[in-house]
Phi, psi and omega in degrees: 000144182294145178271107183260335194279151178302339178273357178082016182244156179277170176305313182296320179296318179291319177300317179297315179299325182275000181076026183247042183300333182279353180286129181278116177259002182302135177079001180262138182262333186221159178299324180294332174293322177295315180296320177298319178297317179296317178299313181297329179273012181057039177248057183293322178302314180295323178296319178294317178299316179300310184296323178299328179273338183275325183289151170300149189303310185298317179293322178292323178293322175301317178301311180298316180299317181294324177291318178296319179296318178297315183289337181288339179080186185284332183229070180289160173303155186305318182291326177292315178300315179298320179295316179296320178295317180295320179292320176300322177297318178296320180300318179290321183219093185283054178281164179295322179297317179291326178296314180292322178296319178300322180289321177301316178291326178299320179292322177294319182284339183092122183291350175274013174249161179298316179295317179299319178295320179297317177295319178295323179299321177300317180296320182279001184289341181160168183084167184288143176272344178278171177290158183304335182273358180259163175299151181299133178226098185278148176290160173302147183306327185250011181297318178297316182298319179295322179288324176298312178302317178299319180297312181298316182291319176298320178298323184288331186264015177304320176243102184304330181292332181248010187304315182298313179296321180293320177300318179297319178297315181291326175297318178299321176300316179297323178294325176297319177298316179301320178295319181295327181264009178057040183298329185272354184279123179295149178307137177088349179274161178302139177087354180289148179270000000 
């Protein structure tokens, strides 16, 4: 299958990475067709998981962060606000110091929160997970993507009564990010990065 995604992987490869091996990609030409099929089949969770694995890491972390920030409301608790600020700093400047700071705040906020997952995703985006004085210990290739999906989904289920609509809204935000980074553009076509 042709590699369409900005990450250089095919639909099937991304589905496998996202744990979506049972998703049928047959007859689909592009990732947005797959997401449309998943939406129509009321598999929004799977669509979010797919997109979290398909997007480039920094852009996907921005998506998770924006959803976590939205779900936190105007006056989040101090640790959530601090975590969102630290993650936002990493998005602006993805230095190792900012990556580690985002993770420290993620732990304070609790990694079982949307903000905590977004901060952890920044930490898992690359670089060693050990302290600078230890041998390099890299995260799993898809650890950030799994945490990104978790962040978006945790943000969406803050209010169980509106969770389905919120997931659709957050999926639409992710699709906007995909459009901005030309994720759906095949290599060599106009607009590709």
